[in-house]
PDB file of C-alpha atoms and ligand atoms in Angstrom:
ATOM      1  CA  UNK E1210      22.971 -75.613  24.677  1.00 79.00           C
ATOM      2  CA  UNK E1211      21.123 -74.671  21.602  1.00 93.00           C
ATOM      3  CA  UNK E1212      18.075 -76.802  21.418  1.00 97.00           C
ATOM      4  CA  UNK E1213      14.760 -74.531  22.037  1.00 97.00           C
ATOM      5  CA  UNK E1214      16.280 -71.613  20.474  1.00 98.00           C
ATOM      6  CA  UNK E1215      15.492 -69.792  17.980  1.00 98.00           C
ATOM      7  CA  UNK E1216      17.694 -69.284  14.885  1.00 98.00           C
ATOM      8  CA  UNK E1217      18.711 -65.897  14.857  1.00 98.00           C
ATOM      9  CA  UNK E1218      16.791 -63.545  12.595  1.00 98.00           C
ATOM     10  CA  UNK E1219      19.519 -62.540   9.801  1.00 98.00           C
ATOM     11  CA  UNK E1220      18.753 -61.227   5.898  1.00 98.00           C
ATOM     12  CA  UNK E1221      20.995 -63.538   3.458  1.00 98.00           C
ATOM     13  CA  UNK E1222      21.713 -61.884  -0.221  1.00 98.00           C
ATOM     14  CA  UNK E1223      20.929 -64.496  -2.821  1.00 98.00           C
ATOM     15  CA  UNK E1224      20.679 -64.053  -6.196  1.00 98.00           C
ATOM     16  CA  UNK E1225      17.766 -65.716  -8.186  1.00 97.00           C
ATOM     17  CA  UNK E1226      17.278 -66.235 -12.044  1.00 95.00           C
ATOM     18  CA  UNK E1227      14.912 -63.864 -13.763  1.00 96.00           C
ATOM     19  CA  UNK E1228      14.240 -64.394 -16.881  1.00 95.00           C
ATOM     20  CA  UNK E1229      13.079 -60.575 -17.589  1.00 97.00           C
ATOM     21  CA  UNK E1230      16.542 -59.618 -17.633  1.00 96.00           C
ATOM     22  CA  UNK E1231      18.542 -59.504 -21.083  1.00 96.00           C
ATOM     23  CA  UNK E1232      21.921 -60.772 -21.428  1.00 95.00           C
ATOM     24  CA  UNK E1233      24.340 -63.513 -20.129  1.00 92.00           C
ATOM     25  CA  UNK E1234      23.638 -63.126 -16.200  1.00 91.00           C
ATOM     26  CA  UNK E1235      20.223 -62.811 -16.075  1.00 95.00           C
ATOM     27  CA  UNK E1236      19.887 -62.964 -12.259  1.00 96.00           C
ATOM     28  CA  UNK E1237      19.284 -60.433  -9.647  1.00 97.00           C
ATOM     29  CA  UNK E1238      20.209 -59.882  -5.845  1.00 98.00           C
ATOM     30  CA  UNK E1239      17.062 -61.317  -3.828  1.00 98.00           C
ATOM     31  CA  UNK E1240      17.412 -60.418  -0.038  1.00 98.00           C
ATOM     32  CA  UNK E1241      15.785 -63.658   2.151  1.00 98.00           C
ATOM     33  CA  UNK E1242      15.289 -63.476   5.844  1.00 98.00           C
ATOM     34  CA  UNK E1243      15.896 -66.578   8.855  1.00 98.00           C
ATOM     35  CA  UNK E1244      11.869 -66.224   8.845  1.00 98.00           C
ATOM     36  CA  UNK E1245      11.532 -66.910   4.772  1.00 98.00           C
ATOM     37  CA  UNK E1246      13.775 -70.206   5.515  1.00 98.00           C
ATOM     38  CA  UNK E1247      12.988 -71.536   8.588  1.00 98.00           C
ATOM     39  CA  UNK E1248       8.646 -69.891   9.233  1.00 98.00           C
ATOM     40  CA  UNK E1249       5.938 -72.753  10.038  1.00 98.00           C
ATOM     41  CA  UNK E1250       8.200 -75.639   8.393  1.00 98.00           C
ATOM     42  CA  UNK E1251      10.469 -78.206  10.026  1.00 98.00           C
ATOM     43  CA  UNK E1252      13.386 -78.917   8.172  1.00 98.00           C
ATOM     44  CA  UNK E1253      17.046 -79.382   8.269  1.00 98.00           C
ATOM     45  CA  UNK E1254      19.892 -77.344   8.129  1.00 98.00           C
ATOM     46  CA  UNK E1255      23.484 -78.367   7.408  1.00 98.00           C
ATOM     47  CA  UNK E1256      26.558 -76.122   7.993  1.00 98.00           C
ATOM     48  CA  UNK E1257      29.826 -77.015   6.896  1.00 97.00           C
ATOM     49  CA  UNK E1258      33.362 -74.856   5.596  1.00 97.00           C
ATOM     50  CA  UNK E1259      33.095 -74.447   2.187  1.00 98.00           C
ATOM     51  CA  UNK E1260      31.524 -75.145  -1.125  1.00 98.00           C
ATOM     52  CA  UNK E1261      33.523 -76.981  -3.435  1.00 97.00           C
ATOM     53  CA  UNK E1262      35.575 -78.487  -0.320  1.00 95.00           C
ATOM     54  CA  UNK E1263      36.275 -82.648  -0.878  1.00 91.00           C
ATOM     55  CA  UNK E1264      34.090 -83.505   1.403  1.00 90.00           C
ATOM     56  CA  UNK E1265      31.390 -81.982   1.318  1.00 87.00           C
ATOM     57  CA  UNK E1266      31.038 -81.902  -1.885  1.00 91.00           C
ATOM     58  CA  UNK E1267      31.601 -85.970  -2.571  1.00 92.00           C
ATOM     59  CA  UNK E1268      29.623 -87.069   0.468  1.00 92.00           C
ATOM     60  CA  UNK E1269      27.865 -84.618   2.419  1.00 95.00           C
ATOM     61  CA  UNK E1270      26.056 -82.768  -0.108  1.00 97.00           C
ATOM     62  CA  UNK E1271      25.100 -86.044  -2.291  1.00 97.00           C
ATOM     63  CA  UNK E1272      24.380 -87.679   0.430  1.00 97.00           C
ATOM     64  CA  UNK E1273      21.349 -85.777   1.486  1.00 98.00           C
ATOM     65  CA  UNK E1274      19.915 -84.850  -1.866  1.00 98.00           C
ATOM     66  CA  UNK E1275      20.023 -88.491  -2.127  1.00 98.00           C
ATOM     67  CA  UNK E1276      18.557 -89.224   1.362  1.00 98.00           C
ATOM     68  CA  UNK E1277      15.766 -86.152   1.086  1.00 98.00           C
ATOM     69  CA  UNK E1278      12.496 -88.436   0.731  1.00 98.00           C
ATOM     70  CA  UNK E1279      13.900 -90.296   3.461  1.00 98.00           C
ATOM     71  CA  UNK E1280      14.425 -87.279   5.693  1.00 98.00           C
ATOM     72  CA  UNK E1281      10.501 -86.238   4.323  1.00 98.00           C
ATOM     73  CA  UNK E1282       9.013 -89.559   5.501  1.00 98.00           C
ATOM     74  CA  UNK E1283      10.101 -88.396   8.954  1.00 98.00           C
ATOM     75  CA  UNK E1284       8.438 -85.775   8.862  1.00 98.00           C
ATOM     76  CA  UNK E1285      10.836 -82.580   7.508  1.00 98.00           C
ATOM     77  CA  UNK E1286      10.097 -80.498   4.868  1.00 98.00           C
ATOM     78  CA  UNK E1287      13.112 -78.753   3.535  1.00 98.00           C
ATOM     79  CA  UNK E1288      16.861 -79.623   3.840  1.00 98.00           C
ATOM     80  CA  UNK E1289      19.089 -76.094   3.954  1.00 98.00           C
ATOM     81  CA  UNK E1290      22.691 -76.354   3.191  1.00 98.00           C
ATOM     82  CA  UNK E1291      24.309 -73.107   4.830  1.00 98.00           C
ATOM     83  CA  UNK E1292      28.013 -72.292   3.984  1.00 98.00           C
ATOM     84  CA  UNK E1293      30.069 -69.026   4.568  1.00 98.00           C
ATOM     85  CA  UNK E1294      30.304 -68.527   1.132  1.00 98.00           C
ATOM     86  CA  UNK E1295      28.674 -66.104  -1.026  1.00 98.00           C
ATOM     87  CA  UNK E1296      25.670 -66.049  -3.381  1.00 98.00           C
ATOM     88  CA  UNK E1297      27.429 -66.417  -6.435  1.00 97.00           C
ATOM     89  CA  UNK E1298      29.797 -69.728  -5.333  1.00 98.00           C
ATOM     90  CA  UNK E1299      26.606 -71.076  -3.909  1.00 98.00           C
ATOM     91  CA  UNK E1300      24.899 -71.021  -6.616  1.00 97.00           C
ATOM     92  CA  UNK E1301      28.239 -72.318  -9.034  1.00 97.00           C
ATOM     93  CA  UNK E1302      27.923 -75.362  -6.535  1.00 98.00           C
ATOM     94  CA  UNK E1303      24.309 -76.433  -6.723  1.00 97.00           C
ATOM     95  CA  UNK E1304      24.764 -76.388 -10.223  1.00 96.00           C
ATOM     96  CA  UNK E1305      27.478 -78.335 -10.182  1.00 97.00           C
ATOM     97  CA  UNK E1306      25.786 -81.097  -8.629  1.00 97.00           C
ATOM     98  CA  UNK E1307      22.572 -81.434  -9.954  1.00 96.00           C
ATOM     99  CA  UNK E1308      20.288 -80.009  -6.949  1.00 97.00           C
ATOM    100  CA  UNK E1309      17.072 -80.699  -6.793  1.00 97.00           C
ATOM    101  CA  UNK E1310      16.289 -81.383  -3.098  1.00 98.00           C
ATOM    102  CA  UNK E1311      18.695 -79.441  -1.237  1.00 98.00           C
ATOM    103  CA  UNK E1312      18.718 -75.817  -1.059  1.00 98.00           C
ATOM    104  CA  UNK E1313      21.223 -73.318  -0.463  1.00 98.00           C
ATOM    105  CA  UNK E1314      22.023 -70.454   1.631  1.00 98.00           C
ATOM    106  CA  UNK E1315      24.975 -67.867   1.361  1.00 98.00           C
ATOM    107  CA  UNK E1316      26.010 -67.183   4.535  1.00 98.00           C
ATOM    108  CA  UNK E1317      28.911 -64.708   3.306  1.00 98.00           C
ATOM    109  CA  UNK E1318      29.550 -62.429   5.534  1.00 98.00           C
ATOM    110  CA  UNK E1319      29.112 -65.348   8.048  1.00 98.00           C
ATOM    111  CA  UNK E1320      26.601 -63.217  10.504  1.00 98.00           C
ATOM    112  CA  UNK E1321      23.880 -66.553  10.502  1.00 98.00           C
ATOM    113  CA  UNK E1322      26.789 -68.330  11.420  1.00 98.00           C
ATOM    114  CA  UNK E1323      28.509 -66.032  14.097  1.00 98.00           C
ATOM    115  CA  UNK E1324      25.283 -65.832  15.954  1.00 98.00           C
ATOM    116  CA  UNK E1325      24.920 -69.268  15.666  1.00 98.00           C
ATOM    117  CA  UNK E1326      28.291 -69.803  18.081  1.00 98.00           C
ATOM    118  CA  UNK E1327      29.984 -71.909  14.831  1.00 98.00           C
ATOM    119  CA  UNK E1328      32.501 -70.044  13.305  1.00 98.00           C
ATOM    120  CA  UNK E1329      36.011 -70.334  13.235  1.00 98.00           C
ATOM    121  CA  UNK E1330      39.262 -69.109  11.987  1.00 98.00           C
ATOM    122  CA  UNK E1331      40.430 -71.261   8.921  1.00 98.00           C
ATOM    123  CA  UNK E1332      43.528 -69.757   8.349  1.00 98.00           C
ATOM    124  CA  UNK E1333      45.629 -72.499   8.382  1.00 98.00           C
ATOM    125  CA  UNK E1334      43.634 -73.066   4.946  1.00 97.00           C
ATOM    126  CA  UNK E1335      43.917 -69.697   3.883  1.00 98.00           C
ATOM    127  CA  UNK E1336      39.788 -69.552   3.999  1.00 98.00           C
ATOM    128  CA  UNK E1337      39.261 -66.968   6.819  1.00 98.00           C
ATOM    129  CA  UNK E1338      36.737 -67.449   9.142  1.00 98.00           C
ATOM    130  CA  UNK E1339      34.090 -70.454   8.567  1.00 98.00           C
ATOM    131  CA  UNK E1340      32.004 -72.455   9.517  1.00 98.00           C
ATOM    132  CA  UNK E1341      32.280 -75.019  12.015  1.00 98.00           C
ATOM    133  CA  UNK E1342      30.752 -78.695  10.768  1.00 98.00           C
ATOM    134  CA  UNK E1343      27.152 -79.073  11.956  1.00 98.00           C
ATOM    135  CA  UNK E1344      23.341 -80.198  11.140  1.00 98.00           C
ATOM    136  CA  UNK E1345      20.027 -79.225  13.662  1.00 98.00           C
ATOM    137  CA  UNK E1346      16.614 -80.037  12.823  1.00 98.00           C
ATOM    138  CA  UNK E1347      14.818 -76.278  13.646  1.00 98.00           C
ATOM    139  CA  UNK E1348      10.903 -76.645  13.474  1.00 98.00           C
ATOM    140  CA  UNK E1349       9.060 -73.675  13.359  1.00 98.00           C
ATOM    141  CA  UNK E1350      12.396 -71.416  13.696  1.00 98.00           C
ATOM    142  CA  UNK E1351      13.109 -73.240  16.871  1.00 98.00           C
ATOM    143  CA  UNK E1352      16.287 -76.059  17.307  1.00 98.00           C
ATOM    144  CA  UNK E1353      14.586 -79.037  18.218  1.00 98.00           C
ATOM    145  CA  UNK E1354      17.618 -81.123  18.031  1.00 98.00           C
ATOM    146  CA  UNK E1355      22.013 -80.042  17.212  1.00 98.00           C
ATOM    147  CA  UNK E1356      24.631 -82.104  15.920  1.00 98.00           C
ATOM    148  CA  UNK E1357      27.439 -80.599  16.634  1.00 98.00           C
ATOM    149  CA  UNK E1358      31.064 -82.469  14.943  1.00 98.00           C
ATOM    150  CA  UNK E1359      33.480 -82.770  18.413  1.00 98.00           C
ATOM    151  CA  UNK E1360      36.503 -80.313  18.757  1.00 97.00           C
ATOM    152  CA  UNK E1361      34.867 -76.919  18.016  1.00 98.00           C
ATOM    153  CA  UNK E1362      37.925 -74.933  17.346  1.00 98.00           C
ATOM    154  CA  UNK E1363      40.060 -72.385  15.684  1.00 98.00           C
ATOM    155  CA  UNK E1364      42.446 -73.830  12.583  1.00 98.00           C
ATOM    156  CA  UNK E1365      41.585 -77.262  13.617  1.00 98.00           C
ATOM    157  CA  UNK E1366      44.267 -79.358  11.821  1.00 96.00           C
ATOM    158  CA  UNK E1367      41.170 -82.200  11.406  1.00 95.00           C
ATOM    159  CA  UNK E1368      38.042 -81.996   9.867  1.00 93.00           C
ATOM    160  CA  UNK E1369      35.736 -84.024  12.119  1.00 96.00           C
ATOM    161  CA  UNK E1370      32.956 -85.449   9.909  1.00 96.00           C
ATOM    162  CA  UNK E1371      30.264 -88.086  11.302  1.00 97.00           C
ATOM    163  CA  UNK E1372      27.713 -86.657  13.606  1.00 98.00           C
ATOM    164  CA  UNK E1373      26.234 -84.157  11.133  1.00 98.00           C
ATOM    165  CA  UNK E1374      25.727 -87.154   8.418  1.00 98.00           C
ATOM    166  CA  UNK E1375      22.203 -87.347   7.501  1.00 98.00           C
ATOM    167  CA  UNK E1376      22.905 -91.108   7.857  1.00 98.00           C
ATOM    168  CA  UNK E1377      23.206 -90.423  11.697  1.00 98.00           C
ATOM    169  CA  UNK E1378      20.438 -87.656  11.625  1.00 98.00           C
ATOM    170  CA  UNK E1379      18.069 -90.354   9.776  1.00 98.00           C
ATOM    171  CA  UNK E1380      19.092 -92.763  13.097  1.00 98.00           C
ATOM    172  CA  UNK E1381      17.934 -90.037  15.281  1.00 97.00           C
ATOM    173  CA  UNK E1382      14.855 -89.105  14.000  1.00 97.00           C
ATOM    174  CA  UNK E1383      14.256 -92.775  13.605  1.00 97.00           C
ATOM    175  CA  UNK E1384      14.134 -93.724  16.731  1.00 94.00           C
ATOM    176  CA  UNK E1385      12.721 -91.380  18.498  1.00 74.00           C
ATOM    177  CA  UNK E1386       9.683 -91.752  16.210  1.00 75.00           C
ATOM    178  CA  UNK E1387      10.358 -95.466  16.953  1.00 81.00           C
ATOM    179  CA  UNK E1388      10.168 -94.633  21.078  1.00 75.00           C
TER     180      UNK E1388
HETATM  181  C1  LIG T 775      36.672 -81.291   2.932  1.00 76.23           C
HETATM  182  O1  LIG T 775      35.214 -80.935   2.434  1.00 76.23           O
HETATM  183  O2  LIG T 775      36.975 -82.343   2.598  1.00 76.23           O
HETATM  184  C2  LIG T 775      37.558 -80.133   3.418  1.00 76.23           C
HETATM  185  C3  LIG T 775      36.671 -79.515   4.007  1.00 76.23           C
HETATM  186  C4  LIG T 775      37.164 -77.960   4.241  1.00 76.23           C
HETATM  187  C5  LIG T 775      39.044 -77.995   4.631  1.00 76.23           C
HETATM  188  C6  LIG T 775      38.921 -78.692   3.779  1.00 76.23           C
HETATM  189  C7  LIG T 775      38.705 -79.764   2.861  1.00 76.23           C
END
């Protein structure tokens, strides 16, 4: 049971724009820790099997992006999307999606996902180790709610998506606020 536990403390290797760098690729490495992302705020984190994959690009990421104001109304400060992809891939995906609200976290080595207990093999798709789909409400680094898709398994032939969808999380947040 992950509820009540702190998220793993890891260092993510991000790439950030730096206009002081000349040339066609003005980006530099910037380390960001779990504390940088999670300390002192209440956020939604969602995790998916891969950048640019169909369900993630057509529904999950755009829906979280669009519904951000409704999450804010329920006391959520930020929405993060983590995937076992490197910073170059995650940045390219964010650019292609015109993201403004959702912040992408590159877990290229899979360390965060492994320590969350959510790393699965997707060798059946040629993906290697990736994340099982889940989402969480995290308050000051502590997991408050956890939404895990059913059937956690290596080389799963299906890709369940529903429990970790933004609509389901919003419904849960609203129901608890009304209770
Ligand atoms: C999808 O998002 O549709 C997807 C994710 C992982 C593998 C294949 C498809």
